[in-house]
Coordinates of N, CA and C in Angstrom, one line a residue:
X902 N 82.9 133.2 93.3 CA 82.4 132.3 94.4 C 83.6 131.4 94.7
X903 N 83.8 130.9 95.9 CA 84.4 130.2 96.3 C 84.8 129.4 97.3
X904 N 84.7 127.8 97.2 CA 84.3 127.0 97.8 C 85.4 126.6 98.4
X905 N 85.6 125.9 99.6 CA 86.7 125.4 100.2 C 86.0 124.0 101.2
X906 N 86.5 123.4 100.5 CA 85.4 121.2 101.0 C 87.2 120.8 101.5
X907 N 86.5 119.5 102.4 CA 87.5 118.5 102.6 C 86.9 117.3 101.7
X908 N 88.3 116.7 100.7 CA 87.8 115.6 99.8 C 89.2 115.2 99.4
X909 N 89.3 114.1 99.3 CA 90.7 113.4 99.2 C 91.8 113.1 100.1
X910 N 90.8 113.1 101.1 CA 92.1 113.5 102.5 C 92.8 114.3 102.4
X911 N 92.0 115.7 102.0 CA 93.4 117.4 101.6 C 92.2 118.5 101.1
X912 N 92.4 119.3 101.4 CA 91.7 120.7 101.2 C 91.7 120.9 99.8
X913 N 90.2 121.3 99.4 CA 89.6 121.3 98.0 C 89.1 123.1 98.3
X914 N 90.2 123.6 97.5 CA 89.7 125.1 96.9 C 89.2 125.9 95.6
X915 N 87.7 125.9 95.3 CA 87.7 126.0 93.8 C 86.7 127.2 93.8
X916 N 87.7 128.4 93.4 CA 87.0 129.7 92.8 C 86.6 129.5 91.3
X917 N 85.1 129.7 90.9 CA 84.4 129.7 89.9 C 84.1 131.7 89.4
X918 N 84.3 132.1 88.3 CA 83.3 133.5 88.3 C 82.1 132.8 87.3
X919 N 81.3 132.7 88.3 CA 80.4 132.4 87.1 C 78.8 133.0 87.7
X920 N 77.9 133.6 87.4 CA 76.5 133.5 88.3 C 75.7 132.7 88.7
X921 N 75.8 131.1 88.8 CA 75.2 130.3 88.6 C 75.8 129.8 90.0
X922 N 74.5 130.6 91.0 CA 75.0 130.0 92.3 C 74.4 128.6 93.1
X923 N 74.6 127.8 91.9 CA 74.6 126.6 92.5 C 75.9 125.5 91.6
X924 N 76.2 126.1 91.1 CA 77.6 125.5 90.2 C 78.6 124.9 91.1
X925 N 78.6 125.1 92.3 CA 79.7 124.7 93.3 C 79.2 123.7 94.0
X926 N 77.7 123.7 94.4 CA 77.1 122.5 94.7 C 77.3 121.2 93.9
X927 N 76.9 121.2 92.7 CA 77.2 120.3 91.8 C 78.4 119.9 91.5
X928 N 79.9 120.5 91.7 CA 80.9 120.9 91.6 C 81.3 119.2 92.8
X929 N 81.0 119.9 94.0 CA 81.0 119.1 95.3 C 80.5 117.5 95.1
X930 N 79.4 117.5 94.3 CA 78.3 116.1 94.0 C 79.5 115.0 92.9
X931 N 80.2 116.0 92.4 CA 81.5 115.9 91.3 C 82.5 115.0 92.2
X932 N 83.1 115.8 92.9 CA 83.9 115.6 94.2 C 83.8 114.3 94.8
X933 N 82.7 114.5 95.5 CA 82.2 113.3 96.2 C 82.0 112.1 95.3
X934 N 81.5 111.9 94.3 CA 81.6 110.9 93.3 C 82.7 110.1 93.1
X935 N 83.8 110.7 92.9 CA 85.4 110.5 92.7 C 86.2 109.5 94.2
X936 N 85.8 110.7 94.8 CA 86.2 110.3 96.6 C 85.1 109.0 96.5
X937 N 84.3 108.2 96.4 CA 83.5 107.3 96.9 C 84.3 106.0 95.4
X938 N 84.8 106.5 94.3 CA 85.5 105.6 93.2 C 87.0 105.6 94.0
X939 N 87.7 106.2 94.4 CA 88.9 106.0 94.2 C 90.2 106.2 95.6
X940 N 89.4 106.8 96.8 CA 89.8 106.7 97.9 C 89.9 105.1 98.1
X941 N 91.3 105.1 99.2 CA 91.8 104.5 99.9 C 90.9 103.7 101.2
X942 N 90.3 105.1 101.3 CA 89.9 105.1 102.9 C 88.4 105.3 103.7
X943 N 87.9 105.5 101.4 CA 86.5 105.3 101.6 C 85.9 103.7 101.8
X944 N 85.1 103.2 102.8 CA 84.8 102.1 102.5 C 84.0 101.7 101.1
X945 N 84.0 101.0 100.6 CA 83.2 100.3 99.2 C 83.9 100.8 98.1
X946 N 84.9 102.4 98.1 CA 85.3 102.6 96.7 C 86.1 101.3 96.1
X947 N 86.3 101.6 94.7 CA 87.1 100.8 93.9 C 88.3 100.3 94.8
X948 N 89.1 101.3 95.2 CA 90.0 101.1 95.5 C 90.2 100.6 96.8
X949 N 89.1 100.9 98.0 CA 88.8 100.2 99.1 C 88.8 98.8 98.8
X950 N 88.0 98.3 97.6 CA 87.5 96.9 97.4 C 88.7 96.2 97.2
X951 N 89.2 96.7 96.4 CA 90.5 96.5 95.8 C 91.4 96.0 97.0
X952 N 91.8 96.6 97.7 CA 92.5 96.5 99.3 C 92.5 95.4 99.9
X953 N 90.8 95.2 100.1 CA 90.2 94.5 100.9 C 89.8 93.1 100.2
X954 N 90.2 93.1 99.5 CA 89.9 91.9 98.7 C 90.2 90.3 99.3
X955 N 91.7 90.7 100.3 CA 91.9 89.1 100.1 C 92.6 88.3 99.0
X956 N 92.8 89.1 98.0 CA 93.8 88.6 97.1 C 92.9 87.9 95.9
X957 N 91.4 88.3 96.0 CA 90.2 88.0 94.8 C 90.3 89.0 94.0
X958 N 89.8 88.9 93.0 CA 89.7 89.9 92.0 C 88.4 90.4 92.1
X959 N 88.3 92.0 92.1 CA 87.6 92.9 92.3 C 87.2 93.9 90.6
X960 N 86.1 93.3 90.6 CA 85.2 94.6 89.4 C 85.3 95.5 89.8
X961 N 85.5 97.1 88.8 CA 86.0 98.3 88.9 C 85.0 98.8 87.9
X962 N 85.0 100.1 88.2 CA 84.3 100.8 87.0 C 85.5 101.5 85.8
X963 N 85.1 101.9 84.9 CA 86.1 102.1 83.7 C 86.9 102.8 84.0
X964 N 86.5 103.9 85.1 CA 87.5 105.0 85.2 C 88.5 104.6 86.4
X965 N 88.3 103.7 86.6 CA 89.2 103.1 87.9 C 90.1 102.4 87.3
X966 N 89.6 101.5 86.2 CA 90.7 100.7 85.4 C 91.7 101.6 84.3
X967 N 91.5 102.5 84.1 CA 92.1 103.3 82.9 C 92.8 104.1 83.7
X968 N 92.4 104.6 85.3 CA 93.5 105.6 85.7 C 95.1 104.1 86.1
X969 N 94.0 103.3 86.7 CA 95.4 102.3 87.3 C 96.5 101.6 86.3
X970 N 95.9 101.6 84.9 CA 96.3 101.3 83.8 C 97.6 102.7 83.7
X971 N 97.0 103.9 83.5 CA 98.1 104.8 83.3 C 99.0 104.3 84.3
X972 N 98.7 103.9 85.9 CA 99.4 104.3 86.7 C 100.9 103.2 86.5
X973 N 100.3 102.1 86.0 CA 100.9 101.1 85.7 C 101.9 101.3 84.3
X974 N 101.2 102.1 83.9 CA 102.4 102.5 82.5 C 103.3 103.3 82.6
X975 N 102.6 104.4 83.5 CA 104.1 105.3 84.5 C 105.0 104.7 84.9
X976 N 104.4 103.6 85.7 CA 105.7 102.8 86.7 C 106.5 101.5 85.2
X977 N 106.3 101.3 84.4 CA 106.8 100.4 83.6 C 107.5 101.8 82.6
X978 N 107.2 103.5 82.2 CA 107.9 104.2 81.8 C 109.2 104.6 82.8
X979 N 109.2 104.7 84.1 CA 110.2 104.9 85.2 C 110.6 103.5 86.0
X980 N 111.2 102.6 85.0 CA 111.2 101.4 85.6 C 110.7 101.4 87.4
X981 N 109.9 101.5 87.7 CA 109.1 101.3 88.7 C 109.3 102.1 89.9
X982 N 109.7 103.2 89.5 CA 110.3 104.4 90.7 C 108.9 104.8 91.1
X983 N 107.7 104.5 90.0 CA 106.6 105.3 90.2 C 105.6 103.9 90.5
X984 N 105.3 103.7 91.4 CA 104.6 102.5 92.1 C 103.3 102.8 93.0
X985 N 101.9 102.8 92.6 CA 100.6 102.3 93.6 C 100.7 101.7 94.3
X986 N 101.6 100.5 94.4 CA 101.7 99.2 95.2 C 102.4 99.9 96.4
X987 N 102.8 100.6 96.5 CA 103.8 101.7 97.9 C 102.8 102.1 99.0
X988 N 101.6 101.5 99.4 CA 100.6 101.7 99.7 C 100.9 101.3 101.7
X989 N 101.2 99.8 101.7 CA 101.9 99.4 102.7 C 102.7 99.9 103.4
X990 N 103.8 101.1 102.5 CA 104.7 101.6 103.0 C 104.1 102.8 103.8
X991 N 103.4 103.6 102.4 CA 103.1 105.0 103.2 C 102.0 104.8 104.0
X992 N 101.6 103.8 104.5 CA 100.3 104.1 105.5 C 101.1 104.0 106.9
X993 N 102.2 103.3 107.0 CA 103.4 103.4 107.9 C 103.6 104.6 108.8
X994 N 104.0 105.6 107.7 CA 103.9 106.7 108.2 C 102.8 108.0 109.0
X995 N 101.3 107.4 108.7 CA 100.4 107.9 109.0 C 100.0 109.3 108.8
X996 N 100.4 109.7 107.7 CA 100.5 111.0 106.9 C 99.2 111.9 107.8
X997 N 98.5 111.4 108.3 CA 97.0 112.0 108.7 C 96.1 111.8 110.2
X998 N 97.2 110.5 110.7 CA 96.8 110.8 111.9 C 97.5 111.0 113.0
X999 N 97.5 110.3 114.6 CA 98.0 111.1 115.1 C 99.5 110.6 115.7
X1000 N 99.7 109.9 114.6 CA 101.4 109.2 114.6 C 102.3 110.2 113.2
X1001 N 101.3 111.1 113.1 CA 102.1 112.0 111.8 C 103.7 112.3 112.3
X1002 N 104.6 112.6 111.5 CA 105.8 112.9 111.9 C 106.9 111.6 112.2
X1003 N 106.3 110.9 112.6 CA 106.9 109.8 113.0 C 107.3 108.3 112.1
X1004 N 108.9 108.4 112.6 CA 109.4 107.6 111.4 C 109.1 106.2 111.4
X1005 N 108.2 105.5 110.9 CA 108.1 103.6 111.2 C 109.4 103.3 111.5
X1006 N 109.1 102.2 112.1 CA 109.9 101.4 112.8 C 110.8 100.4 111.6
X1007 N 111.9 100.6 111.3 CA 112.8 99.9 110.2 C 112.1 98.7 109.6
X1008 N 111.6 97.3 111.0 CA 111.8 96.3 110.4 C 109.7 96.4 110.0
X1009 N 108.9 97.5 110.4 CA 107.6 97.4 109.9 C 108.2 97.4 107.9
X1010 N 108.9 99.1 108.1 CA 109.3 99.0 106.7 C 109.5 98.2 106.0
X1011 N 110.4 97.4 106.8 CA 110.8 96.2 105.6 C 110.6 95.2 105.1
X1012 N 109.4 95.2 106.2 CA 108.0 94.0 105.8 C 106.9 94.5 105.0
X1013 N 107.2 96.1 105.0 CA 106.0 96.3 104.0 C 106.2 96.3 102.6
X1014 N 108.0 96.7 103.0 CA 108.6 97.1 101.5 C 108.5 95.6 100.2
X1015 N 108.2 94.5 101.2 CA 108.2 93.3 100.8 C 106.8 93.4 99.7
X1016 N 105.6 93.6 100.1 CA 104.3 94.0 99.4 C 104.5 95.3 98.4
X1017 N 105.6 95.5 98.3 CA 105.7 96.5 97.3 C 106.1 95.8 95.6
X1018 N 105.2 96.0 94.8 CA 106.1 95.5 93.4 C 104.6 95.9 92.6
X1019 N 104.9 96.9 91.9 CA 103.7 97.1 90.5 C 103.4 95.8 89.6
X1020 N 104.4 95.1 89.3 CA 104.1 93.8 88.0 C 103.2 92.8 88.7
X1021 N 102.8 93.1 90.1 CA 102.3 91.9 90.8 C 100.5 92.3 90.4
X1022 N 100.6 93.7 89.9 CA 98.7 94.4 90.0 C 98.3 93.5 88.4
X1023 N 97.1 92.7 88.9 CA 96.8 92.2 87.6 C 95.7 92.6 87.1
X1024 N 95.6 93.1 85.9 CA 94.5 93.8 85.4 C 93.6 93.4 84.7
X1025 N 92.6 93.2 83.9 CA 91.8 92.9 83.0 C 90.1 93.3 82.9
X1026 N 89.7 93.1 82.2 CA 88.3 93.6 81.8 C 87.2 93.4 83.1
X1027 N 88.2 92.0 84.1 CA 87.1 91.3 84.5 C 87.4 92.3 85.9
X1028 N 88.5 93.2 86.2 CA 88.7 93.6 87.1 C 90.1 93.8 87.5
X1029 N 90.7 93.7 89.1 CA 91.7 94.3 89.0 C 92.2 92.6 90.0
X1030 N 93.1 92.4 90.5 CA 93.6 91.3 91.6 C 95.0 91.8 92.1
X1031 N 95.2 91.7 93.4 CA 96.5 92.1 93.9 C 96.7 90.9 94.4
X1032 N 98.1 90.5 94.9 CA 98.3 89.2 95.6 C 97.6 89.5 97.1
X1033 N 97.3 88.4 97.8 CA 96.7 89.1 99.8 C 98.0 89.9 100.4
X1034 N 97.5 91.0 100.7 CA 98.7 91.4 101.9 C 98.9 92.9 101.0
X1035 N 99.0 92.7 99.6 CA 99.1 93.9 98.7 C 97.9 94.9 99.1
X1036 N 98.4 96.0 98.8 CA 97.2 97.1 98.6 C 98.1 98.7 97.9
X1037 N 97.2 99.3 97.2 CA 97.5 100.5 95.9 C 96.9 101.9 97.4
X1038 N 97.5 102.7 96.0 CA 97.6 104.0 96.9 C 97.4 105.0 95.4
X1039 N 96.4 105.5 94.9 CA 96.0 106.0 94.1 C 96.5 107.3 94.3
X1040 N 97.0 108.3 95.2 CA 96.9 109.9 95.8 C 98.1 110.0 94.9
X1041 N 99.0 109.9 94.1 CA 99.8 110.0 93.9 C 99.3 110.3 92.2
X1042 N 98.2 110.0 91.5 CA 97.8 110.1 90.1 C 96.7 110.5 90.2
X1043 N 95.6 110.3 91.3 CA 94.5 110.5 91.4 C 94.1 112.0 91.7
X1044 N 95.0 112.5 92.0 CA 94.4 114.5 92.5 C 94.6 114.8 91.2
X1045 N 95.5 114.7 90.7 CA 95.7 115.7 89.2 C 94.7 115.1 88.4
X1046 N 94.1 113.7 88.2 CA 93.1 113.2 87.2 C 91.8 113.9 88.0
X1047 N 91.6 114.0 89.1 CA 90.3 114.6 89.7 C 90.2 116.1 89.2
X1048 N 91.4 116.6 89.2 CA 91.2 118.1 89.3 C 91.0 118.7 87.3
X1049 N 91.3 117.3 86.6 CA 91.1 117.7 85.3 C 90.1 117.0 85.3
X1050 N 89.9 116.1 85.7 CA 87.8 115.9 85.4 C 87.2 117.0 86.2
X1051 N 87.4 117.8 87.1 CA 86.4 118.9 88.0 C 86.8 119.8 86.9
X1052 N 88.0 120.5 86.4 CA 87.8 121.6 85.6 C 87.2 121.0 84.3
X1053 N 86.9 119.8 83.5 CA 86.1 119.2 82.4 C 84.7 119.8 82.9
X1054 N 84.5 119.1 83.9 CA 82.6 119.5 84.4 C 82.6 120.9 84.6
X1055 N 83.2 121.9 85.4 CA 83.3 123.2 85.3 C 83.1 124.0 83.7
X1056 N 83.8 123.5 82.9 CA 83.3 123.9 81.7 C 82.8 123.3 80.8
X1057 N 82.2 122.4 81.0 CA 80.6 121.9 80.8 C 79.4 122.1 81.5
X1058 N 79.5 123.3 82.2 CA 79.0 123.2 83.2 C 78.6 125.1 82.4
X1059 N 79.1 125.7 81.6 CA 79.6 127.2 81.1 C 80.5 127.8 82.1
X1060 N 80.9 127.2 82.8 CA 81.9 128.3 83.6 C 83.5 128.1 82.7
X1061 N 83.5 129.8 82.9 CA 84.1 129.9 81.7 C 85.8 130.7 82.5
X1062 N 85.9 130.7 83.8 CA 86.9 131.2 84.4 C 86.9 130.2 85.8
X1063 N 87.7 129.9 86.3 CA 87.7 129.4 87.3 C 89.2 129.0 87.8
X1064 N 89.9 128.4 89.0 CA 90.9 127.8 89.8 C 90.6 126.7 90.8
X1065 N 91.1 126.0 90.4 CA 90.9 124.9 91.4 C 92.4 125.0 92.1
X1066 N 92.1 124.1 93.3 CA 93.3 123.6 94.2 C 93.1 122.3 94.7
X1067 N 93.4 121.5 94.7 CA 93.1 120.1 94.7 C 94.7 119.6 95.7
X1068 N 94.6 120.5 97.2 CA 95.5 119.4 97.6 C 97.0 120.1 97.1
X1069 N 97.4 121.1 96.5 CA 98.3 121.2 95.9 C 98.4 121.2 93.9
X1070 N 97.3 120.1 93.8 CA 97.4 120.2 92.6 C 96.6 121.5 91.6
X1071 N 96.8 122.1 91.2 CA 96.7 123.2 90.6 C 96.2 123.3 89.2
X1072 N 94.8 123.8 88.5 CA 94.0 123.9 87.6 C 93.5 124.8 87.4
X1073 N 93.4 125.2 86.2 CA 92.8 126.5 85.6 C 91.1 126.2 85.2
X1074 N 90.6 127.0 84.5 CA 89.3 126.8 83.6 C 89.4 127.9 83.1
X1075 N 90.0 128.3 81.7 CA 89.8 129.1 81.2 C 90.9 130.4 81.5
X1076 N 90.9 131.8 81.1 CA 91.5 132.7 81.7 C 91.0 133.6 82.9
X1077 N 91.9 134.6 83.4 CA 90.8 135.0 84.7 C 89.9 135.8 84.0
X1078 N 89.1 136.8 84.8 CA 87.8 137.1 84.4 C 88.4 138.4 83.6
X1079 N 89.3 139.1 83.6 CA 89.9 140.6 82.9 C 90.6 140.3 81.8
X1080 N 90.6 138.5 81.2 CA 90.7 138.1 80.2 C 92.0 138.0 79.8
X1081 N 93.0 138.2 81.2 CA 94.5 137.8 81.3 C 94.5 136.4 81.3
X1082 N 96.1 136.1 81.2 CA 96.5 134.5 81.4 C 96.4 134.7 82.9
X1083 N 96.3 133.3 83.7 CA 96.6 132.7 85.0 C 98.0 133.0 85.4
X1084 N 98.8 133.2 86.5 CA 99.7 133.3 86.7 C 99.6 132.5 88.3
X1085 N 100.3 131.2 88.0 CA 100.5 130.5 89.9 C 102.4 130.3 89.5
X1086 N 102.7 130.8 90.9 CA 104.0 130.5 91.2 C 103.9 129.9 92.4

C-alpha cells in the first residue's frame, strides 16, 4: 500500500507491505500530530508559538525541547554553520510561494541576517524564549526526526517492511518484502 499526503510543506510518500488496511490512516494521524508540534506555518504549533511570541517565553512539549536542544548542539558542534535561528533569512526567499526563485533584496538580507545567532535561543524546563524579531526554522532537523518517529510507529504498529519519503528524507522499516536489503541511490 501506498500513501502519498502533503505534510511539512513537501510530499510525504510511505509504502507499507503490510495487510492492515488501515495502518496508513493512523500513519497520517502520526503525521499530522508532528506538523501541528513543529511547523513553522502551523498556527498554535510549538514552533508557531515560539515565533510569535514577542520575545516571551513560550511552554513546549518535550519533544519540541529535545529536538531544539539537539539542534542547538549541532550548531555549538559546527560552530554555528548549522543555525534554526536562519529562519528570517529563508522565509526571504519564499521557498513556497509565489516569489519562489527570486533572490531577496540584499539590504532585506541583511537586516535579517542581523536576527540570525543560535546562542541568543534560550532554553529551559520552563520553555523556550527568543529575543522579539527572532524566529527558528525547524525543516532542517525536523524531516529526518519525523521520518524516524513514523518508521518507530510503523513498527510498532507490526509493519514489518516499509519506505518512507519525507520530502527527500529517506527511511526504511525493516527489509523489502523478498527479504533483501533496501537499495536507494
Amino acid at each position: 500500500q501506498t500513501r502519498v499526503v502533503f505534510f511539512f510543506d513537501t510530499v510525504v510518500t510511505v509504502t507499507v507491505y503490510s495487510d492492515d488496511t488501515e495502518v496508513l490512516d493512523r500513519m497520517e494521524d502520526e503525521c499530522l500530530y508532528y506538523e501541528k508540534l513543529l511547523s513553522k506555518t502551523v498556527e498554535g504549533s510549538d514552533v508557531w508559538n515560539i515565533n510569535h511570541a514577542g520575545g516571551k517565553r513560550v511552554a513546549v512539549s518535550d519533544e519540541t525541547r529535545d529536538l531544539i536542544l539537539r539542534a542547538l548542539e549541532y550548531s555549538r558542534l559546527s560552530d554555528g554553520r548549522f543555525d534554526i535561528s536562519i529562519e528570517p533569512c529563508v522565509s526571504l526567499w519564499d521557498f513556497t510561494g509565489e516569489g519562489m526563485g527570486v533572490l531577496p533584496d540584499a539590504e532585506e538580507l541583511a537586516a535579517a541576517a542581523e536576527l540570525v545567532d543560535w546562542t541568543k535561543i534560550d532554553i529551559n524546563d520552563e520553555g523556550v524564549q527568543l529575543p522579539e524579531g527572532m524566529s527558528i526554522d525547524l525543516g532542517a532537523i525536523a524531516k529526518g526526526y519525523i521520518s524516524d518517529r513514523i518508521a518507530d510507529f510503523l513498527a510498532a504498529e507490526g509493519v514489518k517492511s516499509a519506505l518512507l519519503n519525507v520530502g527527500g528524507n529517506v527511511r526504511t522499516v525493516g527489509v523489502k518484502p523478498d527479504g533483501s536489503n533496501w537499495r536507494i541511490g
